PDB file of C-alpha atoms and ligand atoms in Angstrom:
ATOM      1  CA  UNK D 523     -32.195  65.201 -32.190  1.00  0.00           C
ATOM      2  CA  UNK D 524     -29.423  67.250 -30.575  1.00  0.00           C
ATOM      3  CA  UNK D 525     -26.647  68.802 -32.791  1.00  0.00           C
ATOM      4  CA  UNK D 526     -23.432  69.303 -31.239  1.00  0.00           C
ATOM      5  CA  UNK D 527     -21.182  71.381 -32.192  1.00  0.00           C
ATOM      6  CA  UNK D 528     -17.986  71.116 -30.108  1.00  0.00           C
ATOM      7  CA  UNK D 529     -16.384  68.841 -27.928  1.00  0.00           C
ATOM      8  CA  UNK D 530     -17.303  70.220 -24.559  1.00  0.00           C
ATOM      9  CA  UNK D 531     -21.012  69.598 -25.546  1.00  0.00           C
ATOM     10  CA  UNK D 532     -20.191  65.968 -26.781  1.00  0.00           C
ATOM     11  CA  UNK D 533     -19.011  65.495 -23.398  1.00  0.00           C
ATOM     12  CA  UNK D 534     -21.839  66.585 -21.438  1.00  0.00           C
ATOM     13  CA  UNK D 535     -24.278  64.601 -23.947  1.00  0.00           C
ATOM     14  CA  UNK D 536     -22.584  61.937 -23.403  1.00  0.00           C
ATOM     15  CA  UNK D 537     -22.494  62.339 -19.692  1.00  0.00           C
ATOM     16  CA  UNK D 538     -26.249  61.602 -19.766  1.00  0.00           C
ATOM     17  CA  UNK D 539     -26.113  58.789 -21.872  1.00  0.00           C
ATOM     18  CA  UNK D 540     -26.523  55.392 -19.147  1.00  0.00           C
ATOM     19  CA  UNK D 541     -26.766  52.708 -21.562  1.00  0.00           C
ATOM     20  CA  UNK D 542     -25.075  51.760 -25.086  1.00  0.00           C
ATOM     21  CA  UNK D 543     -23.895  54.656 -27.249  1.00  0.00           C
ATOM     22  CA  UNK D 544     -23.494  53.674 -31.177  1.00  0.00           C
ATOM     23  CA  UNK D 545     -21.752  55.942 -33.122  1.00  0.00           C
ATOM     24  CA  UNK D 546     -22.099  55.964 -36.821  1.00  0.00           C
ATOM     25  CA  UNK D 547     -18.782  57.864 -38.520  1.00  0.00           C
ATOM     26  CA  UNK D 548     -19.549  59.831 -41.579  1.00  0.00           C
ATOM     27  CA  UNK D 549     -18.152  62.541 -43.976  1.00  0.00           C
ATOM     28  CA  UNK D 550     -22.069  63.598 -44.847  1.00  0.00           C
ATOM     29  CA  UNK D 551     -23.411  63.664 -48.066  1.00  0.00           C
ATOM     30  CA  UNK D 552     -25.411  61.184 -46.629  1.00  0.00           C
ATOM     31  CA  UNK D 553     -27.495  58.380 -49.252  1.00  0.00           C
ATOM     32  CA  UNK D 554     -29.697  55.032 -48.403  1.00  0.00           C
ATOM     33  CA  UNK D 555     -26.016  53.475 -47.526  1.00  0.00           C
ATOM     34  CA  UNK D 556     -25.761  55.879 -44.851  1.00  0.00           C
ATOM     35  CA  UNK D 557     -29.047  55.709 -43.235  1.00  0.00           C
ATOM     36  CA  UNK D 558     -28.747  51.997 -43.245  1.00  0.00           C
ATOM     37  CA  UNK D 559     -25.893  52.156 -40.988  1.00  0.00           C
ATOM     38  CA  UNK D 560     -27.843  54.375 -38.887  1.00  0.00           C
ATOM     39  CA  UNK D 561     -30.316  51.693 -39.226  1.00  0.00           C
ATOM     40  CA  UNK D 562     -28.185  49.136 -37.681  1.00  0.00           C
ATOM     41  CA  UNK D 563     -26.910  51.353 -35.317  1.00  0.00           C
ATOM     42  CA  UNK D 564     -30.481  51.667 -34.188  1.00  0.00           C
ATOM     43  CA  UNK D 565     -31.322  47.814 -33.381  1.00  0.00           C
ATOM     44  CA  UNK D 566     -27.727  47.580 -32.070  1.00  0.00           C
ATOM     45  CA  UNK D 567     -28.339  50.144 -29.540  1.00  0.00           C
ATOM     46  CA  UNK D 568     -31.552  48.711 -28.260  1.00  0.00           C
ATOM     47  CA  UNK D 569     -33.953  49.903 -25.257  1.00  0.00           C
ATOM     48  CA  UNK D 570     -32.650  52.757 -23.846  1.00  0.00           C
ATOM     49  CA  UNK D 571     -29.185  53.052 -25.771  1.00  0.00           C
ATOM     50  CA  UNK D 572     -28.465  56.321 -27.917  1.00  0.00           C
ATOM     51  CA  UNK D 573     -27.207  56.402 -31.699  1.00  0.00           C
ATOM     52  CA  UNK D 574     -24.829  59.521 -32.676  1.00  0.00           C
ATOM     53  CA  UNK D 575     -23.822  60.373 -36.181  1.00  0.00           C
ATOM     54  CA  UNK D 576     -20.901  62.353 -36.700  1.00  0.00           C
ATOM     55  CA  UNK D 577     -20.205  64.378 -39.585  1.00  0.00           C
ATOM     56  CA  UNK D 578     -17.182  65.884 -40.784  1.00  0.00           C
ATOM     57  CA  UNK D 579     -15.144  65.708 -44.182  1.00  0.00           C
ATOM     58  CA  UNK D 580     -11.765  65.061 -42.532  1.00  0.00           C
ATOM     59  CA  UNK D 581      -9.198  66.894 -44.211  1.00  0.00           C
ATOM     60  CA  UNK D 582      -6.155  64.698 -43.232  1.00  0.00           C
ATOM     61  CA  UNK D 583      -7.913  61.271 -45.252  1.00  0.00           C
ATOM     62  CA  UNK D 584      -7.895  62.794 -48.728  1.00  0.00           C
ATOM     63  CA  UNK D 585      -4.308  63.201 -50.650  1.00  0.00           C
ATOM     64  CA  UNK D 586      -3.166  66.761 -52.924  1.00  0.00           C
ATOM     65  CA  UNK D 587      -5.210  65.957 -55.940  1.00  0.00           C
ATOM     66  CA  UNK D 588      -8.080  64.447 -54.536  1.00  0.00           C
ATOM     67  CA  UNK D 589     -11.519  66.062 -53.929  1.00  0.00           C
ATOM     68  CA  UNK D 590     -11.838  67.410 -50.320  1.00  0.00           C
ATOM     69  CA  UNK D 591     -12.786  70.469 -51.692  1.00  0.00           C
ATOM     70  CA  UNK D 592     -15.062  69.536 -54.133  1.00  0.00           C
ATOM     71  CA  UNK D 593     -16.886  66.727 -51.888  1.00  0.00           C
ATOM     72  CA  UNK D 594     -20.523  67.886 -51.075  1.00  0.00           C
ATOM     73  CA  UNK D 595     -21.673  69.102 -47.885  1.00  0.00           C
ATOM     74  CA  UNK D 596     -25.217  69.463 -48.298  1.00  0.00           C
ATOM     75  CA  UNK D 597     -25.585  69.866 -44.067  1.00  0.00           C
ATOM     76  CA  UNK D 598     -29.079  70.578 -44.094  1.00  0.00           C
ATOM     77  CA  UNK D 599     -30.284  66.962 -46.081  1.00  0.00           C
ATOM     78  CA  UNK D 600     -27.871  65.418 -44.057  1.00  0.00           C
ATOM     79  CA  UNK D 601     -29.624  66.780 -40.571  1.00  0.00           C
ATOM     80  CA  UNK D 602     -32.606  66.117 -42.173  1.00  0.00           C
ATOM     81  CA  UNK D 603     -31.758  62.341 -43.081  1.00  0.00           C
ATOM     82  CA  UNK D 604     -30.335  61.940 -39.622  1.00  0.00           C
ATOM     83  CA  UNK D 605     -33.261  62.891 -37.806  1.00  0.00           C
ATOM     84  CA  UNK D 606     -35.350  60.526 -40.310  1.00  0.00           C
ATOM     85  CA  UNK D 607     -33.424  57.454 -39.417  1.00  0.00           C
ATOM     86  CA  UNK D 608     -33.730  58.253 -35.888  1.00  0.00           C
ATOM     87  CA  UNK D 609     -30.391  59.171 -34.513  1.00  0.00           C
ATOM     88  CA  UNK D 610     -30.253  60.960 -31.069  1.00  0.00           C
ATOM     89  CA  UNK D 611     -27.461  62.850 -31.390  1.00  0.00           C
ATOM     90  CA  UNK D 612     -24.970  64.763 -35.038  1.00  0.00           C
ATOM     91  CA  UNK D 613     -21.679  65.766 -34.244  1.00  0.00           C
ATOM     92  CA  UNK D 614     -20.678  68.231 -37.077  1.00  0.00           C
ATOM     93  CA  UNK D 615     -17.375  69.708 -35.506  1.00  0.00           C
ATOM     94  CA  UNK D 616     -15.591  73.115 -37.482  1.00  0.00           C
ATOM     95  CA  UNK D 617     -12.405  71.207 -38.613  1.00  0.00           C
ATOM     96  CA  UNK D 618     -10.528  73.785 -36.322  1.00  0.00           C
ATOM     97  CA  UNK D 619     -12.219  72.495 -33.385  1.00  0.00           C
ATOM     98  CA  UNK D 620     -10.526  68.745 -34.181  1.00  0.00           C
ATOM     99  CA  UNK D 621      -6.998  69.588 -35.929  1.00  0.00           C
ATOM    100  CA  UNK D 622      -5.091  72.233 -34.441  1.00  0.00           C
ATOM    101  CA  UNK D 623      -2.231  73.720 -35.871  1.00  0.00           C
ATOM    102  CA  UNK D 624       0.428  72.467 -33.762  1.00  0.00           C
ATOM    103  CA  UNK D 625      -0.910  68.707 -34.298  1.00  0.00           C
ATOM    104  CA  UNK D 626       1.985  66.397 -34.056  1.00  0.00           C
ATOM    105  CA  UNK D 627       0.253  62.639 -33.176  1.00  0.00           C
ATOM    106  CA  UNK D 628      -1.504  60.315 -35.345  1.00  0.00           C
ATOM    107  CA  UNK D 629      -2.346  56.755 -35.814  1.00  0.00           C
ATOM    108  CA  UNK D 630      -0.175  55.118 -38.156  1.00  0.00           C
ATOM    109  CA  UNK D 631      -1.245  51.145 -39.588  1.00  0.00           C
ATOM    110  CA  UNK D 632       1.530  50.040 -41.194  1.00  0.00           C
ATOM    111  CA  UNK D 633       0.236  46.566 -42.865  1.00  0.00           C
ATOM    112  CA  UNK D 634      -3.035  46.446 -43.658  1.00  0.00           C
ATOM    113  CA  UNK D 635      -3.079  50.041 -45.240  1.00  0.00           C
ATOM    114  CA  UNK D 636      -0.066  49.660 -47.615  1.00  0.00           C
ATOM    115  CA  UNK D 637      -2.434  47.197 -49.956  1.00  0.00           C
ATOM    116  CA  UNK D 638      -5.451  47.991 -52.250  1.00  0.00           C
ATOM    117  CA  UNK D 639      -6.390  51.237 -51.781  1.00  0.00           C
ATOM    118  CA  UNK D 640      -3.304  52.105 -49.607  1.00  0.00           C
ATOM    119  CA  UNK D 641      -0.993  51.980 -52.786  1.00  0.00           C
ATOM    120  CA  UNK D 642      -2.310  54.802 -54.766  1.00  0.00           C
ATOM    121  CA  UNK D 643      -3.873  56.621 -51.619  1.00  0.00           C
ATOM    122  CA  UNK D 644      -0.777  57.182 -49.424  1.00  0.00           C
ATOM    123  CA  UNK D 645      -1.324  58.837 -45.858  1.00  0.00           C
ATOM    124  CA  UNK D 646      -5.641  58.040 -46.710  1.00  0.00           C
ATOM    125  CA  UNK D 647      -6.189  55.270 -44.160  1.00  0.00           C
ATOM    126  CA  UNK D 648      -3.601  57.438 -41.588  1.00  0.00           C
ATOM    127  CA  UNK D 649      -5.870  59.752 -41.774  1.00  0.00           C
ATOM    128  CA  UNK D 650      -8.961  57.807 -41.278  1.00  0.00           C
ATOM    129  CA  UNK D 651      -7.593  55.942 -38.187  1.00  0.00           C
ATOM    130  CA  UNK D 652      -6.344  59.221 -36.716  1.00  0.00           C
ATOM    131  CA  UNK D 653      -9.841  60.920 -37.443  1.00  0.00           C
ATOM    132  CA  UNK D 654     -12.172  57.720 -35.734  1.00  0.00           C
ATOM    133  CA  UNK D 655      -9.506  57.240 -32.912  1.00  0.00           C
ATOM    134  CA  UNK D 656     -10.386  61.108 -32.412  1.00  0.00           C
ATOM    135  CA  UNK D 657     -14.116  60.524 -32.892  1.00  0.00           C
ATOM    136  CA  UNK D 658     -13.960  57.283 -30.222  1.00  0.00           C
ATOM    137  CA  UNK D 659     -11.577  59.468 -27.797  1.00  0.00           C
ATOM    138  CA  UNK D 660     -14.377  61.976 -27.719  1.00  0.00           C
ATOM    139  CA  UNK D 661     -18.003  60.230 -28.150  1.00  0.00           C
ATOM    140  CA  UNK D 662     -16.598  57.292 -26.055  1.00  0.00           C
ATOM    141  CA  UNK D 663     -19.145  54.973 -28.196  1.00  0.00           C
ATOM    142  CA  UNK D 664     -19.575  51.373 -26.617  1.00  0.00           C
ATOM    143  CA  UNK D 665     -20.295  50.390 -30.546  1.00  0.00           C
ATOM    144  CA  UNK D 666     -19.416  51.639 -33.974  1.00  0.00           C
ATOM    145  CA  UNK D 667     -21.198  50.820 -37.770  1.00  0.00           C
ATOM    146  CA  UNK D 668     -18.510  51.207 -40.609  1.00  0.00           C
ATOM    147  CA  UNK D 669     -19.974  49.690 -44.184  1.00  0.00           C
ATOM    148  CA  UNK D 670     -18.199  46.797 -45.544  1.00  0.00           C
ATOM    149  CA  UNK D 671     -18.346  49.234 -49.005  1.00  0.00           C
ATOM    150  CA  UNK D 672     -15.118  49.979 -47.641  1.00  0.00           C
ATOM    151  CA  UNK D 673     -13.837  46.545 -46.889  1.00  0.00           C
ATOM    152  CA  UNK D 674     -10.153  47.943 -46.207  1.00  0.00           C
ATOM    153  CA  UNK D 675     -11.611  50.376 -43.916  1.00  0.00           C
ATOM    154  CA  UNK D 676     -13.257  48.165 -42.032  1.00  0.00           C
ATOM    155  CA  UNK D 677     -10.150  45.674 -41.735  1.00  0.00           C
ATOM    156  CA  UNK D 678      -8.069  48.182 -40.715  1.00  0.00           C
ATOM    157  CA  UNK D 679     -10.357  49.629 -37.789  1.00  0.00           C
ATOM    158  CA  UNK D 680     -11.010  46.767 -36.518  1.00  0.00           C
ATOM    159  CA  UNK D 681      -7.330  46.013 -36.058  1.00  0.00           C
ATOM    160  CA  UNK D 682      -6.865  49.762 -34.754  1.00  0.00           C
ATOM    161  CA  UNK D 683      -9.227  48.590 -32.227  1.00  0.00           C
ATOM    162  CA  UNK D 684      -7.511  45.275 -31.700  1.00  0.00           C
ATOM    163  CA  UNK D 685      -3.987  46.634 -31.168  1.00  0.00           C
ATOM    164  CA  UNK D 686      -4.641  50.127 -29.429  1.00  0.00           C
ATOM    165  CA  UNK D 687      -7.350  48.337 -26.648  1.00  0.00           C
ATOM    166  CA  UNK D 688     -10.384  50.701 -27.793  1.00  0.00           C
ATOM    167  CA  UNK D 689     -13.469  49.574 -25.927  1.00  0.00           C
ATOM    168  CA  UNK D 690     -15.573  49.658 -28.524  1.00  0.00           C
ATOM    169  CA  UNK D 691     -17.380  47.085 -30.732  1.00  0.00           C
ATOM    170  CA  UNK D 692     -17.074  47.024 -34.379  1.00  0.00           C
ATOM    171  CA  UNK D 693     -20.253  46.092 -36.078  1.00  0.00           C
ATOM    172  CA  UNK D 694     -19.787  45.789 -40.231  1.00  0.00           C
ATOM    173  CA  UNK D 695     -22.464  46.745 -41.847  1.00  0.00           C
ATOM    174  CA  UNK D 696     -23.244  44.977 -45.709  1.00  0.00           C
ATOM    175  CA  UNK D 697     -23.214  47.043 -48.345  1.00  0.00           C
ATOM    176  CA  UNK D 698     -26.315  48.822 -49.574  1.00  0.00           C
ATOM    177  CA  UNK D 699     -26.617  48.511 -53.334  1.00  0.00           C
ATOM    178  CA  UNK D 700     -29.006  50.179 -56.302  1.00  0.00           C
ATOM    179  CA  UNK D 701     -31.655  47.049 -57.646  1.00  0.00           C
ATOM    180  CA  UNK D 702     -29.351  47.113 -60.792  1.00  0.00           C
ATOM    181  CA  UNK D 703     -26.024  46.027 -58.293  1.00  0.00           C
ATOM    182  CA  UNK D 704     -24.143  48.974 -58.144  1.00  0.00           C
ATOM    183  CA  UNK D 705     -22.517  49.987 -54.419  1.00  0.00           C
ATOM    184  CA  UNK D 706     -24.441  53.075 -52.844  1.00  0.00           C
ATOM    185  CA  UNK D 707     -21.934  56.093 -52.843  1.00  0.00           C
ATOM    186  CA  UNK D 708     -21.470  59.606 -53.084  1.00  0.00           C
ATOM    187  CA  UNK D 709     -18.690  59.352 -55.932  1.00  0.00           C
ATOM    188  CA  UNK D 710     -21.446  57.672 -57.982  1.00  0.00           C
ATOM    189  CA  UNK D 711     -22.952  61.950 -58.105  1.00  0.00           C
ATOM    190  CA  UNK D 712     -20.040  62.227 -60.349  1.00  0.00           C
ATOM    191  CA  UNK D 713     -20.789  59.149 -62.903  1.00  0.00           C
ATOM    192  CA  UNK D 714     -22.304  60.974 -66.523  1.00  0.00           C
ATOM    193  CA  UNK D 715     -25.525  59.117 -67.531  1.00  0.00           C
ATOM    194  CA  UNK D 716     -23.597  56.665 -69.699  1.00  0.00           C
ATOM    195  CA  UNK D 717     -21.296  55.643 -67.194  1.00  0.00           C
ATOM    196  CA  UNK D 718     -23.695  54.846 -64.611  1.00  0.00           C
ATOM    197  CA  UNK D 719     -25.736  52.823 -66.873  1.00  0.00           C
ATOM    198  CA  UNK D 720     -22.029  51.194 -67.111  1.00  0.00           C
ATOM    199  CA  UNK D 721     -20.886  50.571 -63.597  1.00  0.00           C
ATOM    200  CA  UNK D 722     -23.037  48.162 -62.372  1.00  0.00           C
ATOM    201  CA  UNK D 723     -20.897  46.011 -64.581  1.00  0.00           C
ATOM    202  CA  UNK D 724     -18.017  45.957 -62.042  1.00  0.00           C
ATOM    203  CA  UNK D 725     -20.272  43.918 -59.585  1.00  0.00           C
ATOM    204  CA  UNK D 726     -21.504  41.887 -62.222  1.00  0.00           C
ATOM    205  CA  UNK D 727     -17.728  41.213 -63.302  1.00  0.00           C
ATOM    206  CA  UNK D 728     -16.832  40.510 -59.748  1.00  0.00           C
ATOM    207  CA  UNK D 729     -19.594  37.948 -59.230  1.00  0.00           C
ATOM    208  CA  UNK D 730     -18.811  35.791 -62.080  1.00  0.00           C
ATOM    209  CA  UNK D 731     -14.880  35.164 -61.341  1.00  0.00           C
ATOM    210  CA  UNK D 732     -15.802  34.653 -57.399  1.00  0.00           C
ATOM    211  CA  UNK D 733     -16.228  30.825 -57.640  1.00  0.00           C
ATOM    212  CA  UNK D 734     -13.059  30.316 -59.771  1.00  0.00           C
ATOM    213  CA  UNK D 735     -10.615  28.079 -57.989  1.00  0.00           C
ATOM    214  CA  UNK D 736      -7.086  29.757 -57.797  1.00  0.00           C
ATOM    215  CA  UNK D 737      -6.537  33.704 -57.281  1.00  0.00           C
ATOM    216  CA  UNK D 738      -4.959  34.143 -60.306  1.00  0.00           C
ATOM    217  CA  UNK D 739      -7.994  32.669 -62.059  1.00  0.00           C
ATOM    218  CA  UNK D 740     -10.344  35.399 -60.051  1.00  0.00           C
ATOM    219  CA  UNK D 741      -8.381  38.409 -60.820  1.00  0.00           C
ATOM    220  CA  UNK D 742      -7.745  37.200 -64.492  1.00  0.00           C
ATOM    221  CA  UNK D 743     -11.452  36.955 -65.929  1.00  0.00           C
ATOM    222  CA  UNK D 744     -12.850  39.601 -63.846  1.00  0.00           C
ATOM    223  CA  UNK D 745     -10.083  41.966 -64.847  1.00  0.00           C
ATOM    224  CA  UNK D 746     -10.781  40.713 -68.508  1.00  0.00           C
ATOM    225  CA  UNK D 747     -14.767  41.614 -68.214  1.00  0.00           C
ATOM    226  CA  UNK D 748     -14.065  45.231 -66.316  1.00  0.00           C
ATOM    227  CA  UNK D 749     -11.952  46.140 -69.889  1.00  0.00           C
ATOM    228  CA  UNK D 750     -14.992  45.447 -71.642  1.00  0.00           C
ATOM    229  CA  UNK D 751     -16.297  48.449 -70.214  1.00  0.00           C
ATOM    230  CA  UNK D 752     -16.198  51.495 -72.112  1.00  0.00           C
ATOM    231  CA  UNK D 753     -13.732  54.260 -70.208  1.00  0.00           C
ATOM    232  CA  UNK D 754     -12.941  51.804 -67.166  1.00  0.00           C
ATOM    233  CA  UNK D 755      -9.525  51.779 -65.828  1.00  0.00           C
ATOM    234  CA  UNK D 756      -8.303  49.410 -63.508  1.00  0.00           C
ATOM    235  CA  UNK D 757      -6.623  50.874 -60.059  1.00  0.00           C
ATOM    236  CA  UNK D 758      -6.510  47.421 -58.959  1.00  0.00           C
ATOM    237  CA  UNK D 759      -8.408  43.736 -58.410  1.00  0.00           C
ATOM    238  CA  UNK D 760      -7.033  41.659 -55.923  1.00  0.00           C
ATOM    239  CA  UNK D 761      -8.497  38.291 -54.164  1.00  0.00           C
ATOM    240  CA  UNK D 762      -7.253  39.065 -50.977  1.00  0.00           C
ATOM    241  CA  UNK D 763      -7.573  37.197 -47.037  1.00  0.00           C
ATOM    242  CA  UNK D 764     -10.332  38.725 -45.426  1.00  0.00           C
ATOM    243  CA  UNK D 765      -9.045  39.693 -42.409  1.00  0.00           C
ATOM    244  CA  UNK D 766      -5.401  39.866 -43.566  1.00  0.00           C
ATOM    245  CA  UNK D 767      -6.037  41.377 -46.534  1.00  0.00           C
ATOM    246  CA  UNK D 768      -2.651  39.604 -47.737  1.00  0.00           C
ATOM    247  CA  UNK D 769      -3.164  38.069 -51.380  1.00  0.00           C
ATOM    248  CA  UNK D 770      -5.572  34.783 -51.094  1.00  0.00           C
ATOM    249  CA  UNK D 771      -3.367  31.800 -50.719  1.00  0.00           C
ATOM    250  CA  UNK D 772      -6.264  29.316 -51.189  1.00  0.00           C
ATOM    251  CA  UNK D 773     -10.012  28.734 -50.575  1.00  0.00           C
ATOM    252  CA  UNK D 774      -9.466  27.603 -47.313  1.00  0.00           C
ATOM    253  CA  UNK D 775      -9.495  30.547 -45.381  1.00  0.00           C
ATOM    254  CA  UNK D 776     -12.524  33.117 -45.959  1.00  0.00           C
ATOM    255  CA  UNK D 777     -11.201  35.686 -48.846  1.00  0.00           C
ATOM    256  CA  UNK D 778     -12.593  39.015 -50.405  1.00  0.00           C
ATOM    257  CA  UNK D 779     -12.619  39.871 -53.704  1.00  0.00           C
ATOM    258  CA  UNK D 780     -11.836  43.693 -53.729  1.00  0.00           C
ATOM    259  CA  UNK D 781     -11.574  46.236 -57.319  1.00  0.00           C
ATOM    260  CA  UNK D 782     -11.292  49.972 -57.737  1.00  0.00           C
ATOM    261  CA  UNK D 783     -12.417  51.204 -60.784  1.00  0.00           C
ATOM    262  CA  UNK D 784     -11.712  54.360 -62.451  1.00  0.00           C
ATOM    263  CA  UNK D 785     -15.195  55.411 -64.770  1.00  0.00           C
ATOM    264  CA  UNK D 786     -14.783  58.882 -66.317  1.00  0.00           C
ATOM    265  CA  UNK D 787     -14.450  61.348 -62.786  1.00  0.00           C
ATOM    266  CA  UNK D 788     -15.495  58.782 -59.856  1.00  0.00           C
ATOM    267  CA  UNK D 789     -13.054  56.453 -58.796  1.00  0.00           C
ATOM    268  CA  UNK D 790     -15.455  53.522 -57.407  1.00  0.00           C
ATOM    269  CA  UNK D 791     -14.880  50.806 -55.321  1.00  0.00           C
ATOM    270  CA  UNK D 792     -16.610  47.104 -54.564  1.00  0.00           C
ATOM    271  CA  UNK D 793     -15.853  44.001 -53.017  1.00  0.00           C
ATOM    272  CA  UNK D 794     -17.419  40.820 -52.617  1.00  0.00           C
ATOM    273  CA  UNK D 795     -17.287  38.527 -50.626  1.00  0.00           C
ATOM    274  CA  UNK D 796     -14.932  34.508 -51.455  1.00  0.00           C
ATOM    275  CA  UNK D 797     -16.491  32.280 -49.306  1.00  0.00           C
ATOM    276  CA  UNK D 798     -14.391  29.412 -47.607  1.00  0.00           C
ATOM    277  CA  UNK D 799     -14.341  25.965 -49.901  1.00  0.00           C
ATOM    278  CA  UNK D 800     -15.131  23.031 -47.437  1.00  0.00           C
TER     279      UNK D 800
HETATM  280  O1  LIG Q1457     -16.054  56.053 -44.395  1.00  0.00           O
HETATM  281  C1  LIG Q1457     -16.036  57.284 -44.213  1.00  0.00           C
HETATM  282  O2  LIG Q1457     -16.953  57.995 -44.565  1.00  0.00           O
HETATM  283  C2  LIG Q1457     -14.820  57.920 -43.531  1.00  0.00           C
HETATM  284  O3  LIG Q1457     -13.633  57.312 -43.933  1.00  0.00           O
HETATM  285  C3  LIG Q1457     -14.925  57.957 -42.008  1.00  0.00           C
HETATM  286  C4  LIG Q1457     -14.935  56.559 -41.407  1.00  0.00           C
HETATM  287  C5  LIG Q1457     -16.184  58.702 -41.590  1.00  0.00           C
HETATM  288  C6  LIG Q1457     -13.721  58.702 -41.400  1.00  0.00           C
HETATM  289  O4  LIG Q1457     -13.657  60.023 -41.847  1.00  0.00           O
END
């Protein structure tokens, strides 16, 4: 596995690569979720294609009071757990080498990131398409893995990709859950014992109000099971169009039921899936 380290050696690995290149995007920290993108990324890039990881905790995605300082950055496991699932190539760039001071561009969405997780996370999903549109301008992948964990993510990439003319394919990836439901991630490090016997719950309370008819039904009982749970506060819980992400207007188009919770320090996030009625 070769580690690059700046963007002039990127180039040149990439210079050498003749047949699909699949990047998998990360901030490290890497967990089962991860390597199950990398996974995908594998199969996707079949005989003869390359996978590359990058990894890099992209300042410009996380607000003032959220945890880009605190967020681990164990490099070593997460070389180690690279190599493991077979990746080709890690791009772990110095943050100088991809923001410099002077910066004056970014990608701005201006729809699909002012919902959900866009309302109490202003500038978060600017940052994430400036940081990927970076990270595609520079591996020049044919294909990309993002986890539908991150269902807003996802949406809003694949529009990035829609409306900017990226040659790349988006390939979602479902999410990778513990046997007792909850969503793999690395905010689930900061869950005390208690609470993570707790937050499968969420799921749980997802699941039961997804075959409810209206989307004020949905949001209503799940909403009332998630306040059942000791120290759970509610960011938001929204039946939403998949693709849209615009609040569900029926059954008739496919929907996703999306929540972030607040449980003690980790702010977690689901979604599930609201399957067309026929
Ligand atoms: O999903 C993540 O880990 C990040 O938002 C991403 C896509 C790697 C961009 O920094």
């Amino acid at each position: 596995m070769k580690l690059l380290r700046d963007i002039v050696s990127v180039r040149r690995w990439r210079q050498g690569c003749k047949k699909r290149v699949v990047l998998v995007p990360t901030m490290g920290a890497l967990h089962r979720g991860h390597t199950e993108l990398m996974r995908l990324a594998r199969k996707k890039a079949g005989p003869g294609g390359k996978v590359a990881a990058s990894v890099f905790v992209n300042p410009t995605q996380f607000g003032p009071s959220e945890d880009f300082q605190a967020y681990p950055r164990p490099l070593e496991a997460d070389l180690a757990a690279c190599r493991q699932a077979g990746v080709d190539a890690v791009f772990v760039p110095e943050p100088a080498a991809m923001y410099t001071n002077d910066r004056s561009v970014s990608v701005c969405e201006d729809s699909l990131s002012k919902v959900l997780c866009g309302r109490s996370r202003a500038g978060h999903f600017n940052g994430v398409c400036t940081v990927v549109a970076k990270l595609f301008n520079i591996l020049q992948p044919t294909h990309a893995v993002f986890g539908e964990k991150d269902w807003q993510q996802l949406a809003i990439i694949r529009r990035m990709v829609q409306d900017l003319d990226f040659p790349v394919e988006i390939v979602a990836c479902p999410t990778i859950r513990e046997t007792d439901g909850l969503a793999l991630s690395s905010r689930n490090s900061y869950l005390s014992p208690a609470e993570r016997a707790a937050a499968p719950k969420i799921q749980a309370a997802l699941r039961s109000a997804s075959g409810l008819a209206s989307r004020a039904a949905i949001e209503n009982h799940a909403a009332r099971l998630i306040k059942k749970i000791p120290g759970a506060k509610i960011d938001y819980i929204s039946a939403v169009d998949a693709a849209t992400l615009a609040p569900l207007k029926n059954r008739k188009t496919p929907g996703r039921l999306c929540a972030a919770i607040h449980l003690g320090r980790a702010r977690l996030i689901d979604n599930i899936p609201l399957p067309r009625e026929k």
